[in-house]
Amino acid sequence: MTIFTDAVVSAVTGHMNGDHTDDNLLIARAFGYPEATASVMVGVTGDAGIWRVTDPAGEHELSVAWPAAPISERPEIRREVVALYTAACERLGLPAREEHAPAASSHAHGEHGGHGHGEHGGHGSHGEHGGHGHGGHHGHHGEAAEEGEAGEAPFSRVIRESSWGDHSDSEGATFMEDIMRGKGTRQDYIDLVAQHFFMYEALEAAAEQLAADPATAGFHPAGLIRMPALEADLAHLLGADWRERITPVPATAAYAARIREIAEEGWAAGIVAHHYTRYLGDLSGGQMIAKRVAKQHELAHEGIAFYDFSGLGSLVDFKNAYRAELDALGARLDEAERARMLDEVRTAYAFNTAVFVDLGAAKAAA
């Protein structure tokens, strides 16, 4: 059996838990737990994908063999995950998304040769990718826009799929997976919240530019703002002196500096690249993180308020609206600017993974 490196597993699971939460749930329901209410991918081997599934009976580990055969190369992972998704749709009698429909499967399975936050390294975030989280921001019944007359994919889809092969391979990026598996300590979670504070401090200052421009204001509604919740969580977790007790790891400091650099340039598409990577990942895959740490560390709303996006109303509607904003933005950008923005999305993922690596290194050195 092939054993993939921790970095590859972290990237794949981060992407699936950030960008493809709905796919995870479909796979769980189709391959063993028809009443599943939640599903998070926790492992990848040469023989199978592994998910932790929640249903009315409790939590279960689900291993689903790859449809074609055992695999040994990283680019094969995406092909097999897509095959599992389409097989799950067939079993459940649901239509696959257009890009993964059987008639397009030869294209979809070979495209990008990549692997799985979001979201976009993502962890939980991220990632939709973001961050680990990187964070899924898409549903199962269509995209915000269909293919154009010339067969062009919606820009929201291009962004999502372009990240498959672009997560960092940095060794040691297991910090987030430990939290997702229930192995992380309370201090690990606090350290993660602290890094979010420094990331979002820079991002929400930059996002004011989006909110001030009618062309991009739709990306940043008031219900999306996270800083008050982060401050409240840190006060609950650390006490009134929390500001004196937190510091960014080097990768977080560099991440925030990059966001500020883009903001100073006034590059709206670059701000959106980081906005998409962080917010959609933490909004999507972050829901599983909140559930996990709340149960493990006995936290109520205080301590996990960061992951409460109820101010947005329907998250499905919000994600659809956000994808529509991405599609509209893509239509306004020329080819060079779209390529530059996609590069910045990849940069955001790389920063996200680097943060996890630094957190893991700091924990090991403590």
Tab-separated table of C-alpha atoms in Angstrom, residues 35-323:
chain	number	residue	atom	x	y	z
A	35	GLU	CA	-28.214	9.179	7.098
A	36	ALA	CA	-24.890	11.026	7.408
A	37	THR	CA	-25.208	14.615	8.556
A	38	ALA	CA	-21.516	15.516	8.309
A	39	SER	CA	-18.433	14.078	6.668
A	40	VAL	CA	-14.829	15.222	6.761
A	41	MET	CA	-11.952	13.661	4.841
A	42	VAL	CA	-9.192	12.635	7.235
A	43	GLY	CA	-6.854	10.436	5.218
A	44	VAL	CA	-5.559	9.262	1.862
A	45	THR	CA	-3.735	6.014	1.085
A	46	GLY	CA	-2.858	4.227	-2.111
A	47	ASP	CA	-5.913	2.036	-1.659
A	48	ALA	CA	-8.627	4.366	-0.399
A	49	GLY	CA	-9.878	7.709	0.818
A	50	ILE	CA	-10.814	7.910	4.487
A	51	TRP	CA	-13.592	10.018	5.993
A	52	ARG	CA	-14.896	10.655	9.495
A	53	VAL	CA	-18.669	10.534	9.248
A	54	THR	CA	-21.357	11.705	11.661
A	55	ASP	CA	-24.877	10.287	11.593
A	56	PRO	CA	-27.630	9.885	14.209
A	57	ALA	CA	-25.776	6.877	15.664
A	58	GLY	CA	-22.554	8.817	16.282
A	59	GLU	CA	-19.159	9.119	14.585
A	60	HIS	CA	-17.680	6.508	12.282
A	61	GLU	CA	-14.585	6.064	10.144
A	62	LEU	CA	-15.341	5.283	6.518
A	63	SER	CA	-12.743	3.904	4.114
A	64	VAL	CA	-13.768	3.887	0.457
A	65	ALA	CA	-11.575	2.095	-2.067
A	66	TRP	CA	-10.505	4.036	-5.142
A	67	PRO	CA	-12.749	3.039	-8.072
A	68	ALA	CA	-10.072	2.290	-10.666
A	69	ALA	CA	-7.336	0.527	-8.719
A	70	PRO	CA	-4.727	1.250	-6.045
A	71	ILE	CA	-2.766	4.407	-6.822
A	72	SER	CA	0.806	5.444	-6.174
A	73	GLU	CA	1.208	8.911	-7.667
A	74	ARG	CA	-0.087	12.194	-6.347
A	75	PRO	CA	-1.776	13.316	-9.600
A	76	GLU	CA	-3.917	10.167	-9.497
A	77	ILE	CA	-5.647	11.306	-6.304
A	78	ARG	CA	-7.835	13.907	-7.960
A	79	ARG	CA	-8.887	11.471	-10.677
A	80	GLU	CA	-10.031	8.939	-8.105
A	81	VAL	CA	-11.782	11.487	-5.890
A	82	VAL	CA	-13.723	12.739	-8.900
A	83	ALA	CA	-14.587	9.136	-9.782
A	84	LEU	CA	-15.872	8.557	-6.242
A	85	TYR	CA	-17.990	11.688	-6.455
A	86	THR	CA	-19.564	10.690	-9.783
A	87	ALA	CA	-20.155	7.132	-8.520
A	88	ALA	CA	-21.817	8.554	-5.401
A	89	CYS	CA	-24.108	10.688	-7.541
A	90	GLU	CA	-25.068	7.638	-9.601
A	91	ARG	CA	-25.825	5.581	-6.476
A	92	LEU	CA	-27.947	8.339	-4.991
A	93	GLY	CA	-29.717	9.172	-8.248
A	94	LEU	CA	-28.380	12.723	-8.308
A	95	PRO	CA	-26.962	14.634	-11.280
A	96	ALA	CA	-23.222	15.218	-11.161
A	97	ARG	CA	-21.998	18.772	-11.600
A	98	GLU	CA	-21.528	19.610	-15.230
A	99	GLU	CA	-17.741	19.485	-15.145
A	100	HIS	CA	-17.884	15.975	-13.648
A	101	ALA	CA	-20.776	14.577	-15.650
A	102	PRO	CA	-20.009	11.267	-17.429
A	103	ALA	CA	-19.885	12.899	-20.861
A	104	ALA	CA	-17.141	15.199	-19.651
A	105	SER	CA	-15.353	12.759	-17.390
A	106	SER	CA	-12.350	12.201	-19.609
A	107	HIS	CA	-11.659	15.909	-19.473
A	108	ALA	CA	-12.449	16.310	-15.818
A	109	HIS	CA	-10.341	13.383	-14.701
A	110	GLY	CA	-7.266	14.514	-16.505
A	111	GLU	CA	-7.548	18.221	-15.932
A	112	HIS	CA	-4.887	19.885	-13.864
A	113	GLY	CA	-3.217	16.598	-12.890
A	114	GLY	CA	-3.471	17.879	-9.389
A	115	HIS	CA	-4.598	16.808	-5.997
A	116	GLY	CA	-6.809	17.997	-3.271
A	117	HIS	CA	-7.953	24.874	1.432
A	118	GLY	CA	-9.801	25.571	0.869
A	119	GLU	CA	-10.049	26.110	0.725
A	120	HIS	CA	-7.405	26.426	-0.914
A	121	GLY	CA	-3.894	24.155	1.618
A	122	GLY	CA	-5.930	24.680	2.807
A	123	HIS	CA	-7.482	24.016	5.745
A	124	GLY	CA	-10.104	24.310	7.093
A	125	SER	CA	-9.771	25.908	6.509
A	126	HIS	CA	-8.730	26.024	4.462
A	127	GLY	CA	-9.309	27.104	2.181
A	128	GLU	CA	-12.917	27.617	0.175
A	129	HIS	CA	-9.570	26.680	0.087
A	130	GLY	CA	-8.171	28.695	2.679
A	131	GLY	CA	-7.012	28.098	4.847
A	132	HIS	CA	-7.353	24.922	5.631
A	133	GLY	CA	-8.230	25.844	5.468
A	134	HIS	CA	-8.431	25.786	3.120
A	135	GLY	CA	-12.665	25.854	2.365
A	136	GLY	CA	-16.636	23.709	-0.039
A	137	HIS	CA	-18.047	26.736	-1.505
A	138	HIS	CA	-19.980	25.011	-4.168
A	139	GLY	CA	-23.117	22.973	-4.233
A	140	HIS	CA	-24.108	19.931	-6.242
A	141	HIS	CA	-26.679	21.367	-8.548
A	142	GLY	CA	-24.868	23.794	-10.765
A	143	GLU	CA	-22.524	26.708	-10.777
A	144	ALA	CA	-23.273	30.397	-10.428
A	145	ALA	CA	-23.063	30.602	-14.192
A	146	GLU	CA	-23.153	28.061	-16.993
A	147	GLU	CA	-20.490	27.834	-19.642
A	148	GLY	CA	-20.437	30.786	-21.984
A	149	GLU	CA	-21.303	30.696	-25.646
A	150	ALA	CA	-17.685	29.967	-26.507
A	151	GLY	CA	-17.532	27.111	-23.988
A	152	GLU	CA	-15.633	29.106	-21.391
A	153	ALA	CA	-15.980	27.850	-17.840
A	154	PRO	CA	-17.276	30.355	-15.269
A	155	PHE	CA	-14.392	32.152	-13.576
A	156	SER	CA	-15.533	30.824	-10.187
A	157	ARG	CA	-14.997	27.301	-11.479
A	158	VAL	CA	-11.644	28.172	-13.014
A	159	ILE	CA	-10.469	29.525	-9.670
A	160	ARG	CA	-11.678	26.496	-7.763
A	161	GLU	CA	-10.189	23.921	-10.099
A	162	SER	CA	-6.918	25.763	-10.607
A	163	SER	CA	-6.023	25.097	-6.971
A	164	TRP	CA	-6.022	21.317	-7.203
A	165	GLY	CA	-2.332	21.054	-8.013
A	166	ASP	CA	-1.038	24.121	-6.261
A	167	HIS	CA	-0.993	23.381	-2.561
A	168	SER	CA	2.395	23.470	-0.916
A	169	ASP	CA	4.322	20.245	-0.411
A	170	SER	CA	5.978	21.540	2.747
A	171	GLU	CA	6.686	18.687	5.104
A	172	GLY	CA	5.165	18.772	8.543
A	173	ALA	CA	1.873	20.434	7.596
A	174	THR	CA	-0.071	18.123	9.922
A	175	PHE	CA	-1.045	20.691	12.554
A	176	MET	CA	-4.511	21.214	11.124
A	177	GLU	CA	-5.124	17.539	10.538
A	178	ASP	CA	-4.413	16.860	14.227
A	179	ILE	CA	-7.134	19.344	15.147
A	180	MET	CA	-9.547	17.781	12.661
A	181	ARG	CA	-8.829	14.298	13.988
A	182	GLY	CA	-9.381	15.345	17.582
A	183	LYS	CA	-5.699	14.972	18.442
A	184	GLY	CA	-4.965	18.662	18.872
A	185	THR	CA	-4.743	20.215	22.314
A	186	ARG	CA	-6.682	23.206	23.560
A	187	GLN	CA	-3.474	25.220	23.194
A	188	ASP	CA	-3.221	24.113	19.547
A	189	TYR	CA	-6.668	25.548	18.927
A	190	ILE	CA	-5.800	28.777	20.745
A	191	ASP	CA	-2.667	29.105	18.621
A	192	LEU	CA	-4.788	28.687	15.486
A	193	VAL	CA	-7.253	31.363	16.622
A	194	ALA	CA	-4.341	33.704	17.285
A	195	GLN	CA	-3.020	33.262	13.744
A	196	HIS	CA	-6.492	33.933	12.382
A	197	PHE	CA	-6.502	37.214	14.279
A	198	PHE	CA	-3.364	38.457	12.539
A	199	MET	CA	-4.538	37.217	9.129
A	200	TYR	CA	-7.958	38.802	9.375
A	201	GLU	CA	-6.623	42.006	10.884
A	202	ALA	CA	-4.802	42.585	7.589
A	203	LEU	CA	-7.506	41.111	5.369
A	204	GLU	CA	-10.439	43.040	6.779
A	205	ALA	CA	-8.533	46.298	6.540
A	206	ALA	CA	-7.831	45.486	2.880
A	207	ALA	CA	-11.440	44.390	2.306
A	208	GLU	CA	-12.650	47.887	3.154
A	209	GLN	CA	-11.519	48.769	-0.366
A	210	LEU	CA	-13.849	46.120	-1.778
A	211	ALA	CA	-16.772	47.294	0.334
A	212	ALA	CA	-16.246	50.905	-0.764
A	213	ASP	CA	-16.439	50.101	-4.494
A	214	PRO	CA	-19.908	49.255	-5.885
A	215	ALA	CA	-18.278	46.877	-8.369
A	216	THR	CA	-16.844	44.696	-5.591
A	217	ALA	CA	-19.014	45.496	-2.554
A	218	GLY	CA	-20.935	42.242	-3.016
A	219	PHE	CA	-17.879	40.282	-1.919
A	220	HIS	CA	-17.867	41.785	1.557
A	221	PRO	CA	-21.268	42.112	3.266
A	222	ALA	CA	-21.318	43.134	6.907
A	223	GLY	CA	-22.258	39.618	8.038
A	224	LEU	CA	-18.929	38.320	6.797
A	225	ILE	CA	-16.759	40.454	9.105
A	226	ARG	CA	-14.809	38.273	11.562
A	227	MET	CA	-12.682	40.552	13.733
A	228	PRO	CA	-15.217	41.159	16.540
A	229	ALA	CA	-15.790	37.405	16.845
A	230	LEU	CA	-12.047	36.693	16.877
A	231	GLU	CA	-11.488	39.246	19.613
A	232	ALA	CA	-14.315	37.760	21.663
A	233	ASP	CA	-12.974	34.221	21.187
A	234	LEU	CA	-9.472	35.210	22.279
A	235	ALA	CA	-10.817	37.044	25.320
A	236	HIS	CA	-12.730	33.898	26.295
A	237	LEU	CA	-9.822	31.557	25.633
A	238	LEU	CA	-6.976	33.652	27.071
A	239	GLY	CA	-8.460	36.402	29.219
A	240	ALA	CA	-8.528	40.177	29.104
A	241	ASP	CA	-4.795	40.419	28.383
A	242	TRP	CA	-5.016	38.276	25.258
A	243	ARG	CA	-3.375	40.881	23.022
A	244	GLU	CA	-0.152	40.655	25.028
A	245	ARG	CA	-0.186	36.862	24.891
A	246	ILE	CA	-0.360	36.195	21.156
A	247	THR	CA	2.237	36.495	18.417
A	248	PRO	CA	2.198	35.570	14.737
A	249	VAL	CA	4.395	32.739	13.513
A	250	PRO	CA	6.762	33.861	10.743
A	251	ALA	CA	4.526	32.573	7.947
A	252	THR	CA	1.519	34.430	9.358
A	253	ALA	CA	3.520	37.641	9.567
A	254	ALA	CA	4.580	37.198	5.936
A	255	TYR	CA	1.000	36.355	4.941
A	256	ALA	CA	-0.369	39.515	6.550
A	257	ALA	CA	2.438	41.569	5.023
A	258	ARG	CA	1.541	40.286	1.559
A	259	ILE	CA	-2.118	41.236	2.034
A	260	ARG	CA	-1.102	44.728	3.174
A	261	GLU	CA	1.218	45.068	0.186
A	262	ILE	CA	-1.638	44.271	-2.194
A	263	ALA	CA	-3.925	46.692	-0.357
A	264	GLU	CA	-1.347	49.473	-0.613
A	265	GLU	CA	-1.124	48.793	-4.344
A	266	GLY	CA	-4.904	49.038	-4.561
A	267	TRP	CA	-5.061	45.762	-6.503
A	268	ALA	CA	-8.696	44.748	-6.062
A	269	ALA	CA	-8.383	41.362	-7.795
A	270	GLY	CA	-5.478	40.477	-5.521
A	271	ILE	CA	-7.515	41.377	-2.442
A	272	VAL	CA	-10.319	39.165	-3.756
A	273	ALA	CA	-7.835	36.297	-4.237
A	274	HIS	CA	-7.020	36.330	-0.518
A	275	HIS	CA	-10.593	37.170	0.481
A	276	TYR	CA	-11.923	34.132	-1.398
A	277	THR	CA	-9.245	31.806	-0.069
A	278	ARG	CA	-9.735	32.726	3.567
A	279	TYR	CA	-13.415	33.514	3.982
A	280	LEU	CA	-14.826	30.709	1.869
A	281	GLY	CA	-12.542	28.157	3.499
A	282	ASP	CA	-13.323	29.226	7.039
A	283	LEU	CA	-17.008	29.532	6.242
A	284	SER	CA	-17.202	26.041	4.728
A	285	GLY	CA	-14.621	23.637	6.147
A	286	GLY	CA	-14.501	25.702	9.309
A	287	GLN	CA	-17.890	24.388	10.368
A	288	MET	CA	-16.362	20.961	10.980
A	289	ILE	CA	-13.502	22.527	12.925
A	290	ALA	CA	-15.971	24.344	15.157
A	291	LYS	CA	-17.912	21.163	15.804
A	292	ARG	CA	-14.763	19.198	16.572
A	293	VAL	CA	-13.157	21.654	18.978
A	294	ALA	CA	-16.469	22.490	20.661
A	295	LYS	CA	-16.955	18.830	21.540
A	296	GLN	CA	-13.340	18.102	22.432
A	297	HIS	CA	-12.679	21.212	24.513
A	298	GLU	CA	-16.194	21.811	25.850
A	299	LEU	CA	-16.701	25.154	24.155
A	300	ALA	CA	-20.086	26.730	23.604
A	301	HIS	CA	-20.510	29.763	21.340
A	302	GLU	CA	-17.829	31.539	23.351
A	303	GLY	CA	-14.527	30.411	21.914
A	304	ILE	CA	-15.854	29.377	18.495
A	305	ALA	CA	-17.796	32.507	17.528
A	306	PHE	CA	-15.387	32.997	14.620
A	307	TYR	CA	-17.104	30.125	12.806
A	308	ASP	CA	-20.623	31.489	13.318
A	309	PHE	CA	-21.690	32.981	9.995
A	310	SER	CA	-25.394	33.132	10.820
A	311	GLY	CA	-25.351	36.864	10.093
A	312	LEU	CA	-25.136	35.984	6.395
A	313	GLY	CA	-28.447	34.154	6.377
A	314	SER	CA	-28.505	31.129	4.073
A	315	LEU	CA	-24.910	30.010	3.485
A	316	VAL	CA	-25.941	28.277	0.270
A	317	ASP	CA	-27.400	31.512	-1.052
A	318	PHE	CA	-24.342	33.439	0.043
A	319	LYS	CA	-21.955	31.032	-1.684
A	320	ASN	CA	-23.990	31.187	-4.876
A	321	ALA	CA	-23.955	34.988	-4.741
A	322	TYR	CA	-20.211	34.985	-4.067
A	323	ARG	CA	-19.571	32.758	-7.076
